[in-house]
Amino acid sequence: QKEVEQNSGPLSVPEGAIASLNCTYSDRGSQSFFWYRQYSGKSPELIMFIYSNGDKEDGRFTAQLNKASQYVSLLIRDSQPSDSATYLCAVALPGGGNKLTFGTGTQLKVEL
Amino acid sequence: DAGITQSPRHKVTETGTPVTLRCHQTENHRYMYWYRQDPGHGLRLIHYSYGVKDTDKGEVSDGYSVSRSKTEDFLLTLESATSSQTSVYFCAISGRAGGQEDTQYFGPGTRLTVL
């Protein structure tokens, strides 16, 4: 079982819709969770981090964490074509070194 | 980009030659990381550093070595490059004093091709 799993997609949503991206992780001791956006040919860019169960909102983005079910999700409201990218979920596993384990990413396509 | 540069940005080399990639930061972050990114595998940690001269192995460290003689520089060396090391290499930093220690910021990447 992979430590961090994401559906590779592509996930296609129409412009203006809500995009929902999901991620599951295997280590119950994980404490910190991150979402990165990566455009083709570019480096990952931090969107949000979340540490506590529940929702965290930042503009059009909402991260949701459920530690009991070991999943973290990212909602993008009012999706725009510029949101088309690959979204990487990352989890800080216990053990020190501030190391992150990444999922393989979900490709999102926002269609006009 | 959190003040991170990587050099070179692109490199083509031949099998068996040594290659060194450089990561330079101006943010005084304590931790530095080297990842490789390949289709179907995502980002995988090669080595990381938690301070000057303090380094440790990551998930895919075979064939790679690192050095950190100054806070701002983290070097990744392929002693004898192989075609399986063709990849995009990203440097990341974390651990800014007073900030979230585990939040990583990425450099622009280096595309390495080994022929």
PDB file of C-alpha atoms in Angstrom:
ATOM      1  CA  GLN A   1       0.000   0.000   0.000  1.00  0.00           C
ATOM      2  CA  LYS A   2       1.353   3.391  -0.952  1.00  0.00           C
ATOM      3  CA  GLU A   3       1.797   5.793   1.919  1.00  0.00           C
ATOM      4  CA  VAL A   4      -0.049   8.613   0.165  1.00  0.00           C
ATOM      5  CA  GLU A   5      -2.581   7.846  -2.559  1.00  0.00           C
ATOM      6  CA  GLN A   6      -4.328  10.066  -5.055  1.00  0.00           C
ATOM      7  CA  ASN A   7      -6.440   9.364  -8.095  1.00  0.00           C
ATOM      8  CA  SER A   8      -4.297  10.326 -11.072  1.00  0.00           C
ATOM      9  CA  GLY A   9      -7.234  11.677 -13.060  1.00  0.00           C
ATOM     10  CA  PRO A  10      -7.667  13.596 -15.195  1.00  0.00           C
ATOM     11  CA  LEU A  11     -10.516  15.178 -13.313  1.00  0.00           C
ATOM     12  CA  SER A  12     -12.507  17.368 -15.648  1.00  0.00           C
ATOM     13  CA  VAL A  13     -14.857  20.054 -14.339  1.00  0.00           C
ATOM     14  CA  PRO A  14     -16.633  22.897 -16.122  1.00  0.00           C
ATOM     15  CA  GLU A  15     -15.624  26.467 -15.453  1.00  0.00           C
ATOM     16  CA  GLY A  16     -17.360  27.831 -12.361  1.00  0.00           C
ATOM     17  CA  ALA A  17     -17.922  24.405 -10.792  1.00  0.00           C
ATOM     18  CA  ILE A  18     -16.440  23.001  -7.603  1.00  0.00           C
ATOM     19  CA  ALA A  19     -13.468  20.696  -8.059  1.00  0.00           C
ATOM     20  CA  SER A  20     -12.934  18.090  -5.364  1.00  0.00           C
ATOM     21  CA  LEU A  21      -9.546  16.440  -5.019  1.00  0.00           C
ATOM     22  CA  ASN A  22      -8.956  13.610  -2.583  1.00  0.00           C
ATOM     23  CA  CYS A  23      -5.978  12.017  -0.888  1.00  0.00           C
ATOM     24  CA  THR A  24      -5.640   9.133   1.555  1.00  0.00           C
ATOM     25  CA  TYR A  25      -2.656   8.296   3.716  1.00  0.00           C
ATOM     26  CA  SER A  26      -1.605   5.188   5.574  1.00  0.00           C
ATOM     27  CA  ASP A  27       0.251   6.361   8.687  1.00  0.00           C
ATOM     28  CA  ARG A  28      -2.095   7.311  11.513  1.00  0.00           C
ATOM     29  CA  GLY A  29       0.727   9.222  13.189  1.00  0.00           C
ATOM     30  CA  SER A  30       0.865  11.810  10.418  1.00  0.00           C
ATOM     31  CA  GLN A  31       0.439  15.335  11.715  1.00  0.00           C
ATOM     32  CA  SER A  32       0.807  17.787   8.847  1.00  0.00           C
ATOM     33  CA  PHE A  33      -0.832  17.809   5.444  1.00  0.00           C
ATOM     34  CA  PHE A  34      -0.113  19.927   2.410  1.00  0.00           C
ATOM     35  CA  TRP A  35      -1.533  20.647  -1.006  1.00  0.00           C
ATOM     36  CA  TYR A  36       0.728  21.784  -3.827  1.00  0.00           C
ATOM     37  CA  ARG A  37      -0.181  22.863  -7.324  1.00  0.00           C
ATOM     38  CA  GLN A  38       2.146  22.074 -10.208  1.00  0.00           C
ATOM     39  CA  TYR A  39       1.759  23.454 -13.682  1.00  0.00           C
ATOM     40  CA  SER A  40       3.279  21.465 -16.516  1.00  0.00           C
ATOM     41  CA  GLY A  41       7.035  22.027 -16.648  1.00  0.00           C
ATOM     42  CA  LYS A  42       7.058  24.044 -13.433  1.00  0.00           C
ATOM     43  CA  SER A  43       7.897  23.372  -9.801  1.00  0.00           C
ATOM     44  CA  PRO A  44       5.351  22.574  -7.084  1.00  0.00           C
ATOM     45  CA  GLU A  45       3.781  25.610  -5.473  1.00  0.00           C
ATOM     46  CA  LEU A  46       2.296  25.483  -1.969  1.00  0.00           C
ATOM     47  CA  ILE A  47      -1.435  26.145  -1.865  1.00  0.00           C
ATOM     48  CA  MET A  48      -2.405  25.212   1.662  1.00  0.00           C
ATOM     49  CA  PHE A  49      -1.436  23.290   4.736  1.00  0.00           C
ATOM     50  CA  ILE A  50      -3.688  21.857   7.420  1.00  0.00           C
ATOM     51  CA  TYR A  51      -2.912  20.330  10.781  1.00  0.00           C
ATOM     52  CA  SER A  52      -6.261  19.947  12.558  1.00  0.00           C
ATOM     53  CA  ASN A  53      -9.395  17.995  11.782  1.00  0.00           C
ATOM     54  CA  GLY A  54     -12.030  19.991   9.958  1.00  0.00           C
ATOM     55  CA  ASP A  55     -11.982  22.631   7.268  1.00  0.00           C
ATOM     56  CA  LYS A  56      -9.526  25.375   6.483  1.00  0.00           C
ATOM     57  CA  GLU A  57     -10.461  28.013   3.940  1.00  0.00           C
ATOM     58  CA  ASP A  58      -8.241  30.343   1.937  1.00  0.00           C
ATOM     59  CA  GLY A  59      -9.993  32.252  -0.811  1.00  0.00           C
ATOM     60  CA  ARG A  60     -11.456  29.794  -3.314  1.00  0.00           C
ATOM     61  CA  PHE A  61      -9.614  26.887  -1.704  1.00  0.00           C
ATOM     62  CA  THR A  62     -10.783  24.740   1.204  1.00  0.00           C
ATOM     63  CA  ALA A  63      -8.741  21.945   2.700  1.00  0.00           C
ATOM     64  CA  GLN A  64     -10.558  19.279   4.672  1.00  0.00           C
ATOM     65  CA  LEU A  65      -8.892  16.850   7.055  1.00  0.00           C
ATOM     66  CA  ASN A  66     -10.375  13.748   8.638  1.00  0.00           C
ATOM     67  CA  LYS A  67      -7.724  11.942  10.667  1.00  0.00           C
ATOM     68  CA  ALA A  68     -10.075   9.155  11.769  1.00  0.00           C
ATOM     69  CA  SER A  69     -10.684   8.192   8.136  1.00  0.00           C
ATOM     70  CA  GLN A  70      -7.147   9.144   7.079  1.00  0.00           C
ATOM     71  CA  TYR A  71      -8.071  11.386   4.226  1.00  0.00           C
ATOM     72  CA  VAL A  72      -7.473  14.942   3.247  1.00  0.00           C
ATOM     73  CA  SER A  73      -9.248  16.755   0.451  1.00  0.00           C
ATOM     74  CA  LEU A  74      -9.001  20.019  -1.446  1.00  0.00           C
ATOM     75  CA  LEU A  75     -12.042  21.847  -2.764  1.00  0.00           C
ATOM     76  CA  ILE A  76     -11.661  24.536  -5.387  1.00  0.00           C
ATOM     77  CA  ARG A  77     -14.729  26.745  -5.732  1.00  0.00           C
ATOM     78  CA  ASP A  78     -15.576  28.672  -8.886  1.00  0.00           C
ATOM     79  CA  SER A  79     -12.970  26.714 -10.849  1.00  0.00           C
ATOM     80  CA  GLN A  80     -11.120  28.667 -13.523  1.00  0.00           C
ATOM     81  CA  PRO A  81      -9.160  27.470 -16.554  1.00  0.00           C
ATOM     82  CA  SER A  82      -6.053  28.765 -14.777  1.00  0.00           C
ATOM     83  CA  ASP A  83      -6.666  26.131 -12.090  1.00  0.00           C
ATOM     84  CA  SER A  84      -5.854  23.432 -14.634  1.00  0.00           C
ATOM     85  CA  ALA A  85      -2.753  21.772 -13.199  1.00  0.00           C
ATOM     86  CA  THR A  86      -1.625  18.725 -11.252  1.00  0.00           C
ATOM     87  CA  TYR A  87      -2.377  18.847  -7.541  1.00  0.00           C
ATOM     88  CA  LEU A  88      -0.021  17.070  -5.192  1.00  0.00           C
ATOM     89  CA  CYS A  89      -0.964  15.910  -1.736  1.00  0.00           C
ATOM     90  CA  ALA A  90       1.892  15.673   0.769  1.00  0.00           C
ATOM     91  CA  VAL A  91       1.999  14.257   4.257  1.00  0.00           C
ATOM     92  CA  ALA A  92       4.595  14.777   6.964  1.00  0.00           C
ATOM     93  CA  LEU A  93       5.192  11.333   8.350  1.00  0.00           C
ATOM     94  CA  PRO A  94       6.361  10.952  11.931  1.00  0.00           C
ATOM     95  CA  GLY A  95      10.063  10.416  12.404  1.00  0.00           C
ATOM     96  CA  GLY A  96      11.643  13.817  12.174  1.00  0.00           C
ATOM     97  CA  GLY A  97      13.576  15.646   9.505  1.00  0.00           C
ATOM     98  CA  ASN A  98      10.458  17.493   8.392  1.00  0.00           C
ATOM     99  CA  LYS A  99      10.238  15.006   5.556  1.00  0.00           C
ATOM    100  CA  LEU A 100       7.201  14.908   3.308  1.00  0.00           C
ATOM    101  CA  THR A 101       5.826  11.985   1.368  1.00  0.00           C
ATOM    102  CA  PHE A 102       4.010  12.945  -1.798  1.00  0.00           C
ATOM    103  CA  GLY A 103       1.194  11.358  -3.690  1.00  0.00           C
ATOM    104  CA  THR A 104       1.587  11.018  -7.445  1.00  0.00           C
ATOM    105  CA  GLY A 105      -0.851  13.865  -8.027  1.00  0.00           C
ATOM    106  CA  THR A 106      -4.263  14.418  -9.588  1.00  0.00           C
ATOM    107  CA  GLN A 107      -4.473  16.201 -12.910  1.00  0.00           C
ATOM    108  CA  LEU A 108      -7.296  18.746 -12.972  1.00  0.00           C
ATOM    109  CA  LYS A 109      -8.737  20.123 -16.191  1.00  0.00           C
ATOM    110  CA  VAL A 110     -11.151  23.029 -16.030  1.00  0.00           C
ATOM    111  CA  GLU A 111     -13.093  23.269 -19.252  1.00  0.00           C
ATOM    112  CA  LEU A 112     -14.641  26.391 -20.752  1.00  0.00           C
TER     113      LEU A 112
ATOM    114  CA  ASP B   1       9.986  30.845  -5.126  1.00  0.00           C
ATOM    115  CA  ALA B   2      11.160  31.631  -1.578  1.00  0.00           C
ATOM    116  CA  GLY B   3      14.632  32.677  -2.736  1.00  0.00           C
ATOM    117  CA  ILE B   4      15.749  29.313  -4.099  1.00  0.00           C
ATOM    118  CA  THR B   5      17.825  28.870  -7.220  1.00  0.00           C
ATOM    119  CA  GLN B   6      19.074  25.730  -8.906  1.00  0.00           C
ATOM    120  CA  SER B   7      21.907  25.359 -11.357  1.00  0.00           C
ATOM    121  CA  PRO B   8      22.163  24.274 -14.020  1.00  0.00           C
ATOM    122  CA  ARG B   9      18.535  24.387 -15.126  1.00  0.00           C
ATOM    123  CA  HIS B  10      19.157  21.937 -17.948  1.00  0.00           C
ATOM    124  CA  LYS B  11      21.951  19.449 -18.491  1.00  0.00           C
ATOM    125  CA  VAL B  12      22.671  16.692 -20.958  1.00  0.00           C
ATOM    126  CA  THR B  13      25.465  14.326 -20.068  1.00  0.00           C
ATOM    127  CA  GLU B  14      26.773  10.900 -20.962  1.00  0.00           C
ATOM    128  CA  THR B  15      26.586   7.668 -19.015  1.00  0.00           C
ATOM    129  CA  GLY B  16      29.467   7.286 -16.590  1.00  0.00           C
ATOM    130  CA  THR B  17      30.262  10.956 -16.159  1.00  0.00           C
ATOM    131  CA  PRO B  18      30.014  12.730 -12.791  1.00  0.00           C
ATOM    132  CA  VAL B  19      27.371  15.416 -12.415  1.00  0.00           C
ATOM    133  CA  THR B  20      26.838  17.971  -9.660  1.00  0.00           C
ATOM    134  CA  LEU B  21      23.651  19.946  -9.211  1.00  0.00           C
ATOM    135  CA  ARG B  22      23.559  22.982  -6.987  1.00  0.00           C
ATOM    136  CA  CYS B  23      20.797  24.409  -4.845  1.00  0.00           C
ATOM    137  CA  HIS B  24      21.223  27.864  -3.356  1.00  0.00           C
ATOM    138  CA  GLN B  25      18.880  29.585  -0.913  1.00  0.00           C
ATOM    139  CA  THR B  26      18.840  33.098   0.477  1.00  0.00           C
ATOM    140  CA  GLU B  27      16.165  32.459   3.121  1.00  0.00           C
ATOM    141  CA  ASN B  28      18.301  30.985   5.914  1.00  0.00           C
ATOM    142  CA  HIS B  29      16.102  27.874   6.104  1.00  0.00           C
ATOM    143  CA  ARG B  30      17.534  25.082   8.198  1.00  0.00           C
ATOM    144  CA  TYR B  31      16.386  22.110   6.116  1.00  0.00           C
ATOM    145  CA  MET B  32      17.166  21.401   2.484  1.00  0.00           C
ATOM    146  CA  TYR B  33      16.005  18.525   0.324  1.00  0.00           C
ATOM    147  CA  TRP B  34      16.677  16.945  -3.037  1.00  0.00           C
ATOM    148  CA  TYR B  35      13.840  15.208  -4.886  1.00  0.00           C
ATOM    149  CA  ARG B  36      13.507  13.607  -8.264  1.00  0.00           C
ATOM    150  CA  GLN B  37      10.248  13.582 -10.173  1.00  0.00           C
ATOM    151  CA  ASP B  38       9.408  10.915 -12.715  1.00  0.00           C
ATOM    152  CA  PRO B  39       6.137  10.070 -14.471  1.00  0.00           C
ATOM    153  CA  GLY B  40       4.132   7.573 -12.450  1.00  0.00           C
ATOM    154  CA  HIS B  41       6.306   7.981  -9.366  1.00  0.00           C
ATOM    155  CA  GLY B  42       5.711  11.508  -8.293  1.00  0.00           C
ATOM    156  CA  LEU B  43       8.236  13.292  -6.116  1.00  0.00           C
ATOM    157  CA  ARG B  44      10.687  11.031  -4.339  1.00  0.00           C
ATOM    158  CA  LEU B  45      13.175  12.161  -1.716  1.00  0.00           C
ATOM    159  CA  ILE B  46      16.826  11.474  -2.527  1.00  0.00           C
ATOM    160  CA  HIS B  47      18.682  13.098   0.377  1.00  0.00           C
ATOM    161  CA  TYR B  48      18.031  15.825   2.859  1.00  0.00           C
ATOM    162  CA  SER B  49      19.978  18.051   5.206  1.00  0.00           C
ATOM    163  CA  TYR B  50      19.018  19.290   8.643  1.00  0.00           C
ATOM    164  CA  GLY B  51      21.995  21.579   9.085  1.00  0.00           C
ATOM    165  CA  VAL B  52      25.491  22.331   7.873  1.00  0.00           C
ATOM    166  CA  LYS B  53      27.308  19.035   7.368  1.00  0.00           C
ATOM    167  CA  ASP B  54      24.253  17.116   8.630  1.00  0.00           C
ATOM    168  CA  THR B  55      22.660  14.999   5.935  1.00  0.00           C
ATOM    169  CA  ASP B  56      20.663  11.815   5.684  1.00  0.00           C
ATOM    170  CA  LYS B  57      19.358   9.463   3.037  1.00  0.00           C
ATOM    171  CA  GLY B  58      15.906   9.509   1.564  1.00  0.00           C
ATOM    172  CA  GLU B  59      13.845   6.968  -0.291  1.00  0.00           C
ATOM    173  CA  VAL B  60      15.983   6.738  -3.456  1.00  0.00           C
ATOM    174  CA  SER B  61      19.538   7.595  -2.406  1.00  0.00           C
ATOM    175  CA  ASP B  62      21.493   4.888  -4.265  1.00  0.00           C
ATOM    176  CA  GLY B  63      23.874   6.431  -6.782  1.00  0.00           C
ATOM    177  CA  TYR B  64      23.655   9.900  -5.237  1.00  0.00           C
ATOM    178  CA  SER B  65      25.679  11.797  -2.663  1.00  0.00           C
ATOM    179  CA  VAL B  66      25.198  15.230  -1.130  1.00  0.00           C
ATOM    180  CA  SER B  67      27.153  17.868   0.695  1.00  0.00           C
ATOM    181  CA  ARG B  68      26.241  20.959   2.657  1.00  0.00           C
ATOM    182  CA  SER B  69      29.194  23.061   3.723  1.00  0.00           C
ATOM    183  CA  LYS B  70      27.200  26.287   4.100  1.00  0.00           C
ATOM    184  CA  THR B  71      23.631  26.997   5.180  1.00  0.00           C
ATOM    185  CA  GLU B  72      22.761  28.390   1.775  1.00  0.00           C
ATOM    186  CA  ASP B  73      24.158  25.656  -0.486  1.00  0.00           C
ATOM    187  CA  PHE B  74      23.180  22.014  -0.930  1.00  0.00           C
ATOM    188  CA  LEU B  75      24.941  20.008  -3.629  1.00  0.00           C
ATOM    189  CA  LEU B  76      23.719  16.781  -5.209  1.00  0.00           C
ATOM    190  CA  THR B  77      26.324  14.636  -6.960  1.00  0.00           C
ATOM    191  CA  LEU B  78      25.805  11.738  -9.292  1.00  0.00           C
ATOM    192  CA  GLU B  79      29.173   9.993  -9.081  1.00  0.00           C
ATOM    193  CA  SER B  80      28.699   8.076 -12.334  1.00  0.00           C
ATOM    194  CA  ALA B  81      25.513   9.019 -14.116  1.00  0.00           C
ATOM    195  CA  THR B  82      23.257   6.313 -15.534  1.00  0.00           C
ATOM    196  CA  SER B  83      20.293   6.559 -17.898  1.00  0.00           C
ATOM    197  CA  SER B  84      17.958   5.683 -15.008  1.00  0.00           C
ATOM    198  CA  GLN B  85      18.936   8.990 -13.414  1.00  0.00           C
ATOM    199  CA  THR B  86      17.396  10.938 -16.256  1.00  0.00           C
ATOM    200  CA  SER B  87      14.795  12.961 -14.405  1.00  0.00           C
ATOM    201  CA  VAL B  88      13.723  16.366 -13.177  1.00  0.00           C
ATOM    202  CA  TYR B  89      15.443  17.255  -9.918  1.00  0.00           C
ATOM    203  CA  PHE B  90      13.911  19.645  -7.426  1.00  0.00           C
ATOM    204  CA  CYS B  91      15.475  21.242  -4.420  1.00  0.00           C
ATOM    205  CA  ALA B  92      13.252  22.282  -1.520  1.00  0.00           C
ATOM    206  CA  ILE B  93      13.774  24.158   1.724  1.00  0.00           C
ATOM    207  CA  SER B  94      11.951  24.373   5.030  1.00  0.00           C
ATOM    208  CA  GLY B  95      12.488  25.454   8.598  1.00  0.00           C
ATOM    209  CA  ARG B  96      12.569  29.210   8.528  1.00  0.00           C
ATOM    210  CA  ALA B  97      13.003  30.575  12.025  1.00  0.00           C
ATOM    211  CA  GLY B  98       9.633  31.711  13.358  1.00  0.00           C
ATOM    212  CA  GLY B  99       7.729  30.031  10.567  1.00  0.00           C
ATOM    213  CA  GLN B 100       6.151  26.635   9.995  1.00  0.00           C
ATOM    214  CA  GLU B 101       9.130  24.300  10.153  1.00  0.00           C
ATOM    215  CA  ASP B 102       7.689  21.531   8.022  1.00  0.00           C
ATOM    216  CA  THR B 103       6.377  23.648   5.133  1.00  0.00           C
ATOM    217  CA  GLN B 104       8.549  23.068   2.097  1.00  0.00           C
ATOM    218  CA  TYR B 105       9.187  25.495  -0.742  1.00  0.00           C
ATOM    219  CA  PHE B 106      10.559  24.336  -4.046  1.00  0.00           C
ATOM    220  CA  GLY B 107      13.182  25.599  -6.411  1.00  0.00           C
ATOM    221  CA  PRO B 108      12.614  25.843 -10.186  1.00  0.00           C
ATOM    222  CA  GLY B 109      14.068  22.406 -10.964  1.00  0.00           C
ATOM    223  CA  THR B 110      16.862  20.953 -13.075  1.00  0.00           C
ATOM    224  CA  ARG B 111      16.111  18.780 -16.076  1.00  0.00           C
ATOM    225  CA  LEU B 112      18.876  16.175 -16.411  1.00  0.00           C
ATOM    226  CA  THR B 113      19.230  13.875 -19.378  1.00  0.00           C
ATOM    227  CA  VAL B 114      21.765  11.046 -19.283  1.00  0.00           C
ATOM    228  CA  LEU B 115      22.500   9.582 -22.710  1.00  0.00           C
TER     229      LEU B 115
END
